[in-house]
Amino acid sequence: MYAKFATRMDNIKGSAIRALLKLADQPDIISFAGGFPAPEFFPVKEMELVSKKVLEEDGMAALQYGPTDGLPALRKHICKLMEPQHIKADISEILVTGGSQQGLDMAGMLFIDKGDVVITESPSYLGALNAFKAYEPVFVEIEMDEEGMLIDKLEEALEANKGKVKFIYTIPDFQNPTGRTMAIDRRKKMVELANKYGVYILEDNPYGSLRFEGEIHPAIKSFDTEGRVIYLGTMSKIFCPGLRLGWIYGSPEVINKFNLIKQGVDLQCNSMAQRECATFFDMYDINAHIAKIVETYRNRRDLMIKTIKETFPKGVSYTHPEGGLFLWVTLPEGIDSKDVFEKALEKKVAFVAGEPFYPNGGNANHFRLNYSNMPEDKIVEGTKRLGELLTEMLG
Amino acid sequence: MYAKFATRMDNIKGSAIRALLKLADQPDIISFAGGFPAPEFFPVKEMELVSKKVLEEDGMAALQYGPTDGLPALRKHICKLMEPQHIKADISEILVTGGSQQGLDMAGMLFIDKGDVVITESPSYLGALNAFKAYEPVFVEIEMDEEGMLIDKLEEALEANKGKVKFIYTIPDFQNPTGRTMAIDRRKKMVELANKYGVYILEDNPYGSLRFEGEIHPAIKSFDTEGRVIYLGTMSKIFCPGLRLGWIYGSPEVINKFNLIKQGVDLQCNSMAQRECATFFDMYDINAHIAKIVETYRNRRDLMIKTIKETFPKGVSYTHPEGGLFLWVTLPEGIDSKDVFEKALEKKVAFVAGEPFYPNGGNANHFRLNYSNMPEDKIVEGTKRLGELLTEMLG
């Protein structure tokens, strides 16, 4: 008998994060697992007014099919939203997507033939790795330090895989899972290397607007000279993930290809959600909204790091993110974070074990902590319980 | 230099229908082109109440991430909605999708390795063909008569392509583009053949609830004995396409695979839209809503067919759909419907030329007419103009 399913299905595993959502749903678990935004900032009352206005003024269009590339009014707001990252985009260069996750899938579809090489940071966002795996690439991982991918290692990998690399996948700002930010000179150099080797850069930037301190780093896209950088953005972390709205910003050639792909994968994004988002941006100050989120997440990061300092044993290190949602904990070599995870669950604390973030596996001695989704008292309590557990295990 | 894009991109062409949407947007065009529902039936006022209720009672959850398989309350309504088609589904067998278009793409991803055979009706829905093409199958087309696929031809094709066929794609009710409905005995026989040859059936049923006359035909899925039928449904034709909500109903094994795929392609559908849809179904009678749509579309179909009878020249034949949105016109051999299309546009009438509905091309002497989206006077006027044009061209 021949295989029922396509061979790619051998690669498609469930996301460790999604599997954890059910756990995180239990009210007595302190979850540092998902990448959920703080729901207390969702503008529920404002959205009531917004929805009413959209339906009253433009109801039929909001419930009907619409164009594949997305609502022009929303794309205009998206262009404006990227300006602080030194980006000057035109709406013809924007395609609205079902969150940035859909942009990741569509990039896989656009570029990857079976066996093509995708270069990633090591570690990298596991949802992206899972999306790409459906197209059966080979992953080449590039070691990082506190300033992002090591650029000489990147050049070596591009040279060693000449003619096989389709794109470099990077999350330059407050990376998932490490929280690290790529230095500005490395961004410039990455574009130079992409030009030299004729490859694309997929710049995934869900967290860039959530900077707690330090200066904004211009997007890699802002250094693009040959239309080789494709920028993915999302409303999920600065507005509402439930609306499933993100975007791709790229050259007209690339956006046209993504439009063709989008026609096949789901025709278009929700017409009403696009209008609600654009209308919210018309009626309210999104930057003031983002500033409130930033203040809270900064405070939560500070609390988590303070508690780590007070309670984690020696030999455990961690990153100090300048923004975003995550920090990354490194245990001594030989300690498997899955074991820590199982014991933590008994103490009613959840996080994501590190191994799935490495496209080729290994590196089990890391784990990711999210600090955006839990209130302050639970951040302190949950981190303390982890500290006690690690002290027991390592002490 | 090596190829920038994946080889599949050579197959991905823009949908002829989507390209026409821009034309259809001009107010002076009478468009029989798209598959748009009549917007005057969208429950705009009701949706205002529904949105308010969802945000007031469950606002944070409506704007937050949610489970990949979809809101349980919505899946419960979906099960009930399929009952008239002799389907008894459990919510564990349902996955909510971004319209049924997403179900088509995900079925391609689940089953098709490059070179695998997909069997389709000839002609078939071009949006499905485009979705499948991304996975590089070979299409084998099965001739139809007024009662659907010729089952002996289907058996011949399964025998001739033994070990290569992954699934049979069919739209049994009021098929797109022909409007034809598959006879009940053929549905049973198709399941028997699928079992015998170890292939799946992808039953795409967006129009099944829109029956104008005659008896409901049980879904092919209702005859499924081995979990080989995957049923795709959508809210787009009976409720609101702008919300982008559809579903897959299949065996737990298959639904679990689709869940893994959905995690990679876009995580989940819009949390708020799912709640709005479920709440609408709670508060209002969807069957009464569907009955109004059916009455109007029946009347529009009758008007279109009456006008065709009165004005189309001899030698032009057409189908008589018992439901749905489309009818199919056949011109004498040698007449290219693209030529008719160009001349019709000069007379401010649009439709979709037939060739893109044939996966392997050819058959240019057909075209598709939609009767759901235009008001009655425009249906008469537009059809009359087409009749005059065809009389000029063929007379």
PDB file of C-alpha atoms in Angstrom, chain B residues 66-170:
ATOM      1  CA  GLY B  66      -7.905  30.675  21.081  1.00  0.00           C
ATOM      2  CA  PRO B  67      -7.757  26.998  20.229  1.00  0.00           C
ATOM      3  CA  THR B  68      -6.700  25.847  16.740  1.00  0.00           C
ATOM      4  CA  ASP B  69      -9.692  23.557  16.192  1.00  0.00           C
ATOM      5  CA  GLY B  70     -12.146  26.405  16.750  1.00  0.00           C
ATOM      6  CA  LEU B  71     -14.755  27.568  19.247  1.00  0.00           C
ATOM      7  CA  PRO B  72     -16.744  24.572  20.585  1.00  0.00           C
ATOM      8  CA  ALA B  73     -20.038  26.521  20.507  1.00  0.00           C
ATOM      9  CA  LEU B  74     -19.545  27.226  16.809  1.00  0.00           C
ATOM     10  CA  ARG B  75     -18.614  23.639  16.043  1.00  0.00           C
ATOM     11  CA  LYS B  76     -21.815  22.533  17.762  1.00  0.00           C
ATOM     12  CA  HIS B  77     -23.863  24.762  15.454  1.00  0.00           C
ATOM     13  CA  ILE B  78     -21.943  23.416  12.464  1.00  0.00           C
ATOM     14  CA  CYS B  79     -22.893  19.843  13.390  1.00  0.00           C
ATOM     15  CA  LYS B  80     -26.544  20.842  13.538  1.00  0.00           C
ATOM     16  CA  LEU B  81     -26.319  22.714  10.258  1.00  0.00           C
ATOM     17  CA  MET B  82     -25.231  19.551   8.437  1.00  0.00           C
ATOM     18  CA  GLU B  83     -28.039  17.363   9.833  1.00  0.00           C
ATOM     19  CA  PRO B  84     -30.438  17.891   6.893  1.00  0.00           C
ATOM     20  CA  GLN B  85     -27.764  16.317   4.673  1.00  0.00           C
ATOM     21  CA  HIS B  86     -28.119  13.094   6.712  1.00  0.00           C
ATOM     22  CA  ILE B  87     -24.935  13.869   8.667  1.00  0.00           C
ATOM     23  CA  LYS B  88     -24.426  13.066  12.325  1.00  0.00           C
ATOM     24  CA  ALA B  89     -21.191  14.740  13.303  1.00  0.00           C
ATOM     25  CA  ASP B  90     -19.511  15.225  16.649  1.00  0.00           C
ATOM     26  CA  ILE B  91     -17.635  18.450  17.404  1.00  0.00           C
ATOM     27  CA  SER B  92     -14.408  16.457  17.746  1.00  0.00           C
ATOM     28  CA  GLU B  93     -14.718  15.754  14.012  1.00  0.00           C
ATOM     29  CA  ILE B  94     -14.904  19.449  13.071  1.00  0.00           C
ATOM     30  CA  LEU B  95     -12.095  21.942  12.461  1.00  0.00           C
ATOM     31  CA  VAL B  96     -12.998  25.576  11.776  1.00  0.00           C
ATOM     32  CA  THR B  97     -11.203  27.001   8.710  1.00  0.00           C
ATOM     33  CA  GLY B  98     -10.738  30.348   6.967  1.00  0.00           C
ATOM     34  CA  GLY B  99     -13.571  29.720   4.528  1.00  0.00           C
ATOM     35  CA  SER B 100     -13.696  26.434   2.650  1.00  0.00           C
ATOM     36  CA  GLN B 101     -10.869  27.786   0.476  1.00  0.00           C
ATOM     37  CA  GLN B 102      -8.513  27.136   3.373  1.00  0.00           C
ATOM     38  CA  GLY B 103      -9.834  23.577   3.601  1.00  0.00           C
ATOM     39  CA  LEU B 104      -8.908  23.088  -0.056  1.00  0.00           C
ATOM     40  CA  ASP B 105      -5.365  24.361   0.497  1.00  0.00           C
ATOM     41  CA  MET B 106      -4.908  22.263   3.616  1.00  0.00           C
ATOM     42  CA  ALA B 107      -6.187  19.155   1.807  1.00  0.00           C
ATOM     43  CA  GLY B 108      -3.551  19.797  -0.864  1.00  0.00           C
ATOM     44  CA  MET B 109      -0.911  20.078   1.840  1.00  0.00           C
ATOM     45  CA  LEU B 110      -2.099  16.934   3.615  1.00  0.00           C
ATOM     46  CA  PHE B 111      -2.259  14.638   0.610  1.00  0.00           C
ATOM     47  CA  ILE B 112      -0.365  15.799  -2.439  1.00  0.00           C
ATOM     48  CA  ASP B 113       3.252  14.999  -3.179  1.00  0.00           C
ATOM     49  CA  LYS B 114       4.521  16.306  -6.514  1.00  0.00           C
ATOM     50  CA  GLY B 115       3.180  14.100  -9.284  1.00  0.00           C
ATOM     51  CA  ASP B 116       0.356  12.487  -7.273  1.00  0.00           C
ATOM     52  CA  VAL B 117      -2.966  12.212  -9.078  1.00  0.00           C
ATOM     53  CA  VAL B 118      -6.042  14.209  -8.075  1.00  0.00           C
ATOM     54  CA  ILE B 119      -9.280  13.225  -9.780  1.00  0.00           C
ATOM     55  CA  THR B 120     -11.770  16.023 -10.491  1.00  0.00           C
ATOM     56  CA  GLU B 121     -14.995  16.596 -12.281  1.00  0.00           C
ATOM     57  CA  SER B 122     -14.541  18.100 -15.723  1.00  0.00           C
ATOM     58  CA  PRO B 123     -15.046  21.055 -15.362  1.00  0.00           C
ATOM     59  CA  SER B 124     -14.373  21.859 -11.684  1.00  0.00           C
ATOM     60  CA  TYR B 125     -14.053  24.836  -9.327  1.00  0.00           C
ATOM     61  CA  LEU B 126     -11.032  26.835 -10.452  1.00  0.00           C
ATOM     62  CA  GLY B 127     -10.235  28.120  -6.947  1.00  0.00           C
ATOM     63  CA  ALA B 128      -9.778  24.502  -5.847  1.00  0.00           C
ATOM     64  CA  LEU B 129      -7.634  23.712  -8.868  1.00  0.00           C
ATOM     65  CA  ASN B 130      -5.429  26.725  -8.085  1.00  0.00           C
ATOM     66  CA  ALA B 131      -5.129  25.690  -4.431  1.00  0.00           C
ATOM     67  CA  PHE B 132      -4.112  22.144  -5.370  1.00  0.00           C
ATOM     68  CA  LYS B 133      -1.652  23.318  -8.039  1.00  0.00           C
ATOM     69  CA  ALA B 134       0.624  24.706  -5.316  1.00  0.00           C
ATOM     70  CA  TYR B 135       1.333  21.059  -4.416  1.00  0.00           C
ATOM     71  CA  GLU B 136       2.076  20.061  -8.035  1.00  0.00           C
ATOM     72  CA  PRO B 137      -0.362  17.203  -8.672  1.00  0.00           C
ATOM     73  CA  VAL B 138      -1.403  15.678 -11.987  1.00  0.00           C
ATOM     74  CA  PHE B 139      -5.105  16.188 -12.647  1.00  0.00           C
ATOM     75  CA  VAL B 140      -7.265  13.464 -14.152  1.00  0.00           C
ATOM     76  CA  GLU B 141     -10.630  14.827 -15.257  1.00  0.00           C
ATOM     77  CA  ILE B 142     -13.819  12.774 -15.282  1.00  0.00           C
ATOM     78  CA  GLU B 143     -16.532  13.594 -17.780  1.00  0.00           C
ATOM     79  CA  MET B 144     -19.920  14.584 -16.328  1.00  0.00           C
ATOM     80  CA  ASP B 145     -23.520  14.381 -17.406  1.00  0.00           C
ATOM     81  CA  GLU B 146     -26.535  16.023 -15.770  1.00  0.00           C
ATOM     82  CA  GLU B 147     -26.176  13.645 -12.791  1.00  0.00           C
ATOM     83  CA  GLY B 148     -22.514  14.345 -12.061  1.00  0.00           C
ATOM     84  CA  MET B 149     -19.325  12.377 -12.697  1.00  0.00           C
ATOM     85  CA  LEU B 150     -19.748   9.342 -14.948  1.00  0.00           C
ATOM     86  CA  ILE B 151     -19.032   6.603 -12.474  1.00  0.00           C
ATOM     87  CA  ASP B 152     -17.746   4.070 -15.011  1.00  0.00           C
ATOM     88  CA  LYS B 153     -15.235   6.660 -16.216  1.00  0.00           C
ATOM     89  CA  LEU B 154     -14.242   7.259 -12.596  1.00  0.00           C
ATOM     90  CA  GLU B 155     -13.614   3.552 -12.086  1.00  0.00           C
ATOM     91  CA  GLU B 156     -11.527   3.394 -15.273  1.00  0.00           C
ATOM     92  CA  ALA B 157      -9.426   6.332 -14.059  1.00  0.00           C
ATOM     93  CA  LEU B 158      -8.910   4.781 -10.619  1.00  0.00           C
ATOM     94  CA  GLU B 159      -7.846   1.521 -12.251  1.00  0.00           C
ATOM     95  CA  ALA B 160      -5.554   3.236 -14.774  1.00  0.00           C
ATOM     96  CA  ASN B 161      -3.885   5.302 -12.013  1.00  0.00           C
ATOM     97  CA  LYS B 162      -3.796   2.676  -9.293  1.00  0.00           C
ATOM     98  CA  GLY B 163      -1.387   3.599  -6.501  1.00  0.00           C
ATOM     99  CA  LYS B 164      -1.091   7.177  -7.722  1.00  0.00           C
ATOM    100  CA  VAL B 165      -4.466   8.734  -6.849  1.00  0.00           C
ATOM    101  CA  LYS B 166      -4.628  10.563  -3.504  1.00  0.00           C
ATOM    102  CA  PHE B 167      -8.187  11.821  -3.602  1.00  0.00           C
ATOM    103  CA  ILE B 168     -11.270  12.461  -5.686  1.00  0.00           C
ATOM    104  CA  TYR B 169     -12.352  16.102  -5.514  1.00  0.00           C
ATOM    105  CA  THR B 170     -16.073  16.622  -6.035  1.00  0.00           C
TER     106      THR B 170
END
